[in-house]
Structure formats: C-alpha cells, structure tokens
Amino acid sequence: MSAPVPALSGARRRRLPTAAGPVDLWWHVSPGPAPVRGRALLQHAVGARRGRPAAEVAVLRDPLGRPVPAPDRFPPLCLSAAHSGPVTVAAVLAAPRPGTLLGIDVEHLAAPPSAQLLDLALTAAERAALAELPPALRLPRFLALWTAKEAVAKALGWPLLRALTDVELVLRPRPAVARLGRNRAPAGWQLLPLRLPGRPHTATLALYQPPATPPPPPRREHRPWTSPEASP
C-alpha cells in the first residue's frame, strides 16, 4: 500500500515559458523542521496539471532514478524535484517529443563553499574563473554553477554521470552547457536561473530537447555507373 499523500497548503506555482514548452514551477516552504518531500509536491503538481486529486496520482522512479508519473491515459510528463532546508521545488513539463529531459535543483549556503565542495562540484577551469571574481560575487556564482550542474545531472539520471565535474558550464553571456563528459559541443540544453520570492535560495531549471528528426529525403532513381545503357 502506498503512503498517504500529506495535506499540502501554501504551495505556490508559476508557469515558465521555455524552448521545450511551458513548465509548471512549484515551490513550498515548510513551517516546520522537516521539508515537504519532493514526491508529495510532485503529486500535487501532476494532480493540478491533470485535474485530479493528488491522492490519485502515483509518482514512480525510472531505471535511472528519475521521477515519472505512473502509466495512464494522459500524455507523458517530465518531472523533477529537489529541496534545500525548508524549501522544496518541483517542475512539470508536458514532454513535446521522446527524449525530452527535465531537471531542477535548489541550494542555499550562508558561507563560502569549502575547498572539498569546490573540488567536488567544479572543474579546474571553473575554480580558476571563480577565484578571479571579487569575493562578494564568488558565492552567488558558485551557487549558480552548482545548481545548474545538479539540475543537468537530475535530467540525465545520476547513473549516467560519474561526477559533477563531468558537466562544465559557462554563465556568460547566458548559462550554457559547454561540455558533457567527452562531448565538448553538447546541443539542445537550456539552463534557466530561477528566483523564489522571499527566499535567499538559488535554483536552476535544466531542459534538454533532442533534435527534431528530419524527414527522409525523397527516393530518386539513379542509374548505376555499370549500367549497360551507360556504356559507349
């Protein structure tokens, strides 16, 4: 028997336009010491999207650990959730085509990251670029990088990544994935920094759209070079 869906009040929603279509962004701030579980917020988000009570929505895990709605008659959805302290965030996207990926992350640090966390999250080039910034800008820049990398990892599924350093980012002129594993020209990714009203947290949404499959070229009849009719 599945666990009952807890009562959820105070959840807020905003619809974001993206290259992959509108994304429903949800967030909830827990008044108590325990945050709302990401699965509970996703159940409410999917229920609101499909006009069903949250108690009737089942959220499962795919083989890569990503949340997915239980199979039903509705069109497929991409889901992701994360939490940091009392804040829980969730994102829902109607998948426009197979292979679309969605990830979200939220973090908050009141003090600069430790050297161990820097080594865990950033590549050598990213650490060097961070060190060149004025001290006041280093923490927000680190959080932007960290949340974007975590969001990409959640979109892909953690088993496909060895470490956060497999993802290399640039933040100027806009956030973008510069390297993904051995791929030094990854295409199809969109990174969206998010603001949560009244919260100091940093959040990022990552989306991936596979390239549209071009239609097959029309068949044309070509005479082979060895055709007897082509001989002199």
CSV table of C-alpha atoms in Angstrom, one decimal:
chain,number,residue,atom,x,y,z
A,1,MET,CA,0.0,0.0,0.0
A,2,SER,CA,1.4,3.4,-0.9
A,3,ALA,CA,1.9,6.1,1.7
A,4,PRO,CA,-1.0,8.6,2.0
A,5,VAL,CA,-0.4,12.0,0.4
A,6,PRO,CA,0.1,14.6,3.2
A,7,ALA,CA,-2.1,17.7,3.2
A,8,LEU,CA,-0.2,20.5,1.4
A,9,SER,CA,-1.1,24.1,1.9
A,10,GLY,CA,0.9,27.1,0.9
A,11,ALA,CA,2.4,25.6,-2.3
A,12,ARG,CA,2.9,28.2,-5.0
A,13,ARG,CA,3.0,27.9,-8.7
A,14,ARG,CA,4.4,29.8,-11.6
A,15,ARG,CA,4.3,28.9,-15.3
A,16,LEU,CA,7.5,29.4,-17.2
A,17,PRO,CA,7.9,29.7,-21.0
A,18,THR,CA,10.8,27.6,-22.2
A,19,ALA,CA,12.1,26.3,-25.5
A,20,ALA,CA,10.5,22.9,-24.7
A,21,GLY,CA,7.1,24.4,-23.8
A,22,PRO,CA,5.6,25.8,-20.6
A,23,VAL,CA,6.9,24.4,-17.4
A,24,ASP,CA,4.9,24.5,-14.2
A,25,LEU,CA,7.3,25.5,-11.4
A,26,TRP,CA,6.1,24.7,-7.9
A,27,TRP,CA,7.7,25.6,-4.5
A,28,HIS,CA,6.7,25.1,-0.9
A,29,VAL,CA,8.3,26.5,2.3
A,30,SER,CA,7.8,24.2,5.3
A,31,PRO,CA,6.9,26.0,8.5
A,32,GLY,CA,8.4,23.1,10.5
A,33,PRO,CA,11.8,21.5,10.6
A,34,ALA,CA,11.0,18.8,8.0
A,35,PRO,CA,10.6,19.9,4.4
A,36,VAL,CA,7.8,18.6,2.2
A,37,ARG,CA,9.0,15.5,0.3
A,38,GLY,CA,9.6,16.2,-3.4
A,39,ARG,CA,7.3,13.3,-4.3
A,40,ALA,CA,4.4,14.8,-2.4
A,41,LEU,CA,4.9,18.2,-4.1
A,42,LEU,CA,5.1,16.4,-7.5
A,43,GLN,CA,1.8,14.5,-6.7
A,44,HIS,CA,0.1,17.9,-6.2
A,45,ALA,CA,1.8,19.4,-9.3
A,46,VAL,CA,0.7,16.5,-11.5
A,47,GLY,CA,-2.8,16.4,-10.0
A,48,ALA,CA,-3.2,20.2,-10.7
A,49,ARG,CA,-1.9,19.7,-14.3
A,50,ARG,CA,-4.3,16.8,-14.9
A,51,GLY,CA,-7.3,18.0,-12.9
A,52,ARG,CA,-7.1,15.1,-10.4
A,53,PRO,CA,-6.7,14.9,-6.6
A,54,ALA,CA,-3.1,14.4,-5.5
A,55,ALA,CA,-4.1,11.3,-3.7
A,56,GLU,CA,-5.0,9.7,-7.0
A,57,VAL,CA,-1.5,10.5,-8.5
A,58,ALA,CA,1.3,7.9,-8.3
A,59,VAL,CA,4.9,9.0,-8.8
A,60,LEU,CA,7.4,6.2,-9.6
A,61,ARG,CA,11.1,6.1,-10.5
A,62,ASP,CA,12.5,5.1,-13.8
A,63,PRO,CA,15.6,2.9,-14.1
A,64,LEU,CA,17.8,6.0,-13.8
A,65,GLY,CA,16.1,7.2,-10.6
A,66,ARG,CA,14.2,10.0,-12.2
A,67,PRO,CA,10.6,10.6,-11.1
A,68,VAL,CA,7.9,9.6,-13.6
A,69,PRO,CA,4.1,9.5,-13.3
A,70,ALA,CA,2.6,6.1,-13.2
A,71,PRO,CA,1.4,5.0,-16.7
A,72,ASP,CA,-2.1,6.2,-17.5
A,73,ARG,CA,-4.2,7.5,-20.4
A,74,PHE,CA,-2.7,11.1,-20.2
A,75,PRO,CA,0.1,12.4,-22.4
A,76,PRO,CA,3.6,11.8,-20.9
A,77,LEU,CA,5.1,14.3,-18.5
A,78,CYS,CA,8.7,15.1,-17.5
A,79,LEU,CA,9.1,15.6,-13.7
A,80,SER,CA,11.8,16.8,-11.3
A,81,ALA,CA,12.0,17.9,-7.7
A,82,ALA,CA,14.6,19.0,-5.1
A,83,HIS,CA,14.8,20.5,-1.7
A,84,SER,CA,17.2,22.5,0.5
A,85,GLY,CA,16.4,23.3,4.1
A,86,PRO,CA,12.7,24.1,4.3
A,87,VAL,CA,12.3,24.8,0.6
A,88,THR,CA,11.0,22.1,-1.8
A,89,VAL,CA,10.8,22.8,-5.6
A,90,ALA,CA,9.2,20.8,-8.3
A,91,ALA,CA,8.9,21.1,-12.1
A,92,VAL,CA,6.4,19.6,-14.6
A,93,LEU,CA,6.6,19.7,-18.4
A,94,ALA,CA,4.4,18.0,-21.0
A,95,ALA,CA,7.1,16.2,-23.0
A,96,PRO,CA,6.8,17.5,-26.6
A,97,ARG,CA,8.6,14.5,-28.0
A,98,PRO,CA,10.5,11.4,-26.8
A,99,GLY,CA,13.9,12.1,-25.4
A,100,THR,CA,13.0,15.5,-23.7
A,101,LEU,CA,14.7,15.8,-20.3
A,102,LEU,CA,13.9,18.0,-17.3
A,103,GLY,CA,15.9,18.6,-14.1
A,104,ILE,CA,15.7,21.1,-11.2
A,105,ASP,CA,17.8,21.9,-8.2
A,106,VAL,CA,17.8,24.3,-5.3
A,107,GLU,CA,20.6,25.1,-2.8
A,108,HIS,CA,21.4,27.7,-0.1
A,109,LEU,CA,24.7,28.4,1.6
A,110,ALA,CA,25.2,31.1,4.2
A,111,ALA,CA,29.0,30.8,4.0
A,112,PRO,CA,31.5,30.3,1.2
A,113,PRO,CA,31.9,26.7,0.0
A,114,SER,CA,34.6,24.5,1.4
A,115,ALA,CA,37.6,23.5,-0.6
A,116,GLN,CA,36.3,20.0,-0.7
A,117,LEU,CA,32.9,21.1,-2.1
A,118,LEU,CA,34.7,23.2,-4.7
A,119,ASP,CA,36.7,20.3,-5.8
A,120,LEU,CA,33.6,18.0,-5.9
A,121,ALA,CA,31.4,20.4,-7.9
A,122,LEU,CA,33.7,22.5,-10.2
A,123,THR,CA,36.3,21.7,-12.8
A,124,ALA,CA,39.7,23.3,-12.6
A,125,ALA,CA,38.8,25.9,-15.2
A,126,GLU,CA,35.6,26.8,-13.3
A,127,ARG,CA,37.5,27.1,-10.0
A,128,ALA,CA,40.1,29.3,-11.6
A,129,ALA,CA,37.4,31.6,-13.1
A,130,LEU,CA,35.6,31.7,-9.7
A,131,ALA,CA,38.9,32.7,-7.9
A,132,GLU,CA,39.3,35.7,-10.3
A,133,LEU,CA,36.0,37.2,-9.2
A,134,PRO,CA,35.6,39.8,-6.4
A,135,PRO,CA,34.9,38.0,-3.1
A,136,ALA,CA,31.3,39.3,-2.9
A,137,LEU,CA,30.5,37.6,-6.2
A,138,ARG,CA,32.0,34.2,-5.6
A,139,LEU,CA,29.3,32.6,-3.5
A,140,PRO,CA,26.4,33.5,-5.8
A,141,ARG,CA,28.4,32.4,-8.9
A,142,PHE,CA,29.3,29.1,-7.2
A,143,LEU,CA,25.6,28.5,-6.3
A,144,ALA,CA,24.6,29.2,-9.9
A,145,LEU,CA,27.1,26.7,-11.2
A,146,TRP,CA,26.3,24.1,-8.6
A,147,THR,CA,22.5,24.2,-9.0
A,148,ALA,CA,22.8,24.1,-12.8
A,149,LYS,CA,25.1,21.1,-12.7
A,150,GLU,CA,22.8,19.3,-10.3
A,151,ALA,CA,19.8,20.1,-12.5
A,152,VAL,CA,21.6,18.6,-15.6
A,153,ALA,CA,22.5,15.5,-13.6
A,154,LYS,CA,18.9,15.0,-12.5
A,155,ALA,CA,17.7,15.5,-16.0
A,156,LEU,CA,20.1,12.8,-17.3
A,157,GLY,CA,19.8,10.5,-14.3
A,158,TRP,CA,22.7,10.2,-11.9
A,159,PRO,CA,23.9,6.7,-13.0
A,160,LEU,CA,24.9,8.3,-16.3
A,161,LEU,CA,27.4,10.7,-14.7
A,162,ARG,CA,30.5,9.9,-12.7
A,163,ALA,CA,30.8,13.3,-11.1
A,164,LEU,CA,29.6,16.9,-11.3
A,165,THR,CA,32.9,17.7,-13.0
A,166,ASP,CA,31.6,15.7,-16.0
A,167,VAL,CA,29.4,18.8,-16.6
A,168,GLU,CA,31.3,22.0,-17.5
A,169,LEU,CA,29.3,25.3,-17.7
A,170,VAL,CA,29.6,28.9,-18.8
A,171,LEU,CA,27.5,31.6,-17.2
A,172,ARG,CA,28.2,34.4,-19.6
A,173,PRO,CA,26.7,35.8,-21.8
A,174,ARG,CA,24.0,33.3,-20.6
A,175,PRO,CA,24.1,30.0,-18.7
A,176,ALA,CA,25.0,27.1,-21.1
A,177,VAL,CA,26.4,23.6,-21.0
A,178,ALA,CA,29.9,23.8,-22.5
A,179,ARG,CA,31.0,20.2,-22.0
A,180,LEU,CA,29.1,17.0,-21.1
A,181,GLY,CA,31.5,14.1,-20.4
A,182,ARG,CA,33.6,13.8,-23.6
A,183,ASN,CA,31.2,15.8,-25.6
A,184,ARG,CA,32.7,19.3,-26.0
A,185,ALA,CA,29.8,20.7,-28.0
A,186,PRO,CA,26.6,19.5,-26.4
A,187,ALA,CA,23.5,20.9,-28.1
A,188,GLY,CA,19.8,21.1,-27.1
A,189,TRP,CA,20.3,22.2,-23.5
A,190,GLN,CA,18.6,25.2,-21.9
A,191,LEU,CA,19.5,26.4,-18.4
A,192,LEU,CA,17.1,28.8,-16.6
A,193,PRO,CA,18.1,30.5,-13.3
A,194,LEU,CA,15.1,30.8,-11.0
A,195,ARG,CA,14.1,33.2,-8.3
A,196,LEU,CA,11.9,32.1,-5.4
A,197,PRO,CA,10.1,35.2,-4.0
A,198,GLY,CA,11.1,35.9,-0.4
A,199,ARG,CA,13.8,33.2,-0.2
A,200,PRO,CA,17.6,33.5,-0.4
A,201,HIS,CA,17.9,30.2,-2.2
A,202,THR,CA,19.4,29.7,-5.7
A,203,ALA,CA,17.5,27.4,-8.1
A,204,THR,CA,18.1,26.4,-11.7
A,205,LEU,CA,16.0,24.5,-14.2
A,206,ALA,CA,17.7,22.4,-16.9
A,207,LEU,CA,15.9,21.2,-20.1
A,208,TYR,CA,17.1,19.1,-23.0
A,209,GLN,CA,15.3,18.8,-26.3
A,210,PRO,CA,16.6,16.2,-28.8
A,211,PRO,CA,17.0,17.4,-32.3
A,212,ALA,CA,13.9,17.0,-34.5
A,213,THR,CA,14.3,14.1,-36.8
A,214,PRO,CA,14.4,15.4,-40.4
A,215,PRO,CA,12.1,13.8,-42.9
A,216,PRO,CA,13.8,11.2,-45.1
A,217,PRO,CA,14.9,12.5,-48.4
A,218,PRO,CA,12.7,11.6,-51.4
A,219,ARG,CA,13.8,8.5,-53.2
A,220,ARG,CA,15.4,9.1,-56.5
A,221,GLU,CA,16.1,6.5,-59.2
A,222,HIS,CA,19.8,6.6,-60.2
A,223,ARG,CA,21.2,4.6,-63.0
A,224,PRO,CA,24.3,2.6,-61.7
A,225,TRP,CA,27.6,3.5,-63.3
A,226,THR,CA,27.8,0.0,-64.5
A,227,SER,CA,24.5,0.1,-66.4
A,228,PRO,CA,24.9,-1.3,-69.9
A,229,GLU,CA,22.9,1.7,-71.2
A,230,ALA,CA,25.6,4.0,-69.9
A,231,SER,CA,28.3,2.2,-71.8
A,232,PRO,CA,29.6,3.7,-75.0
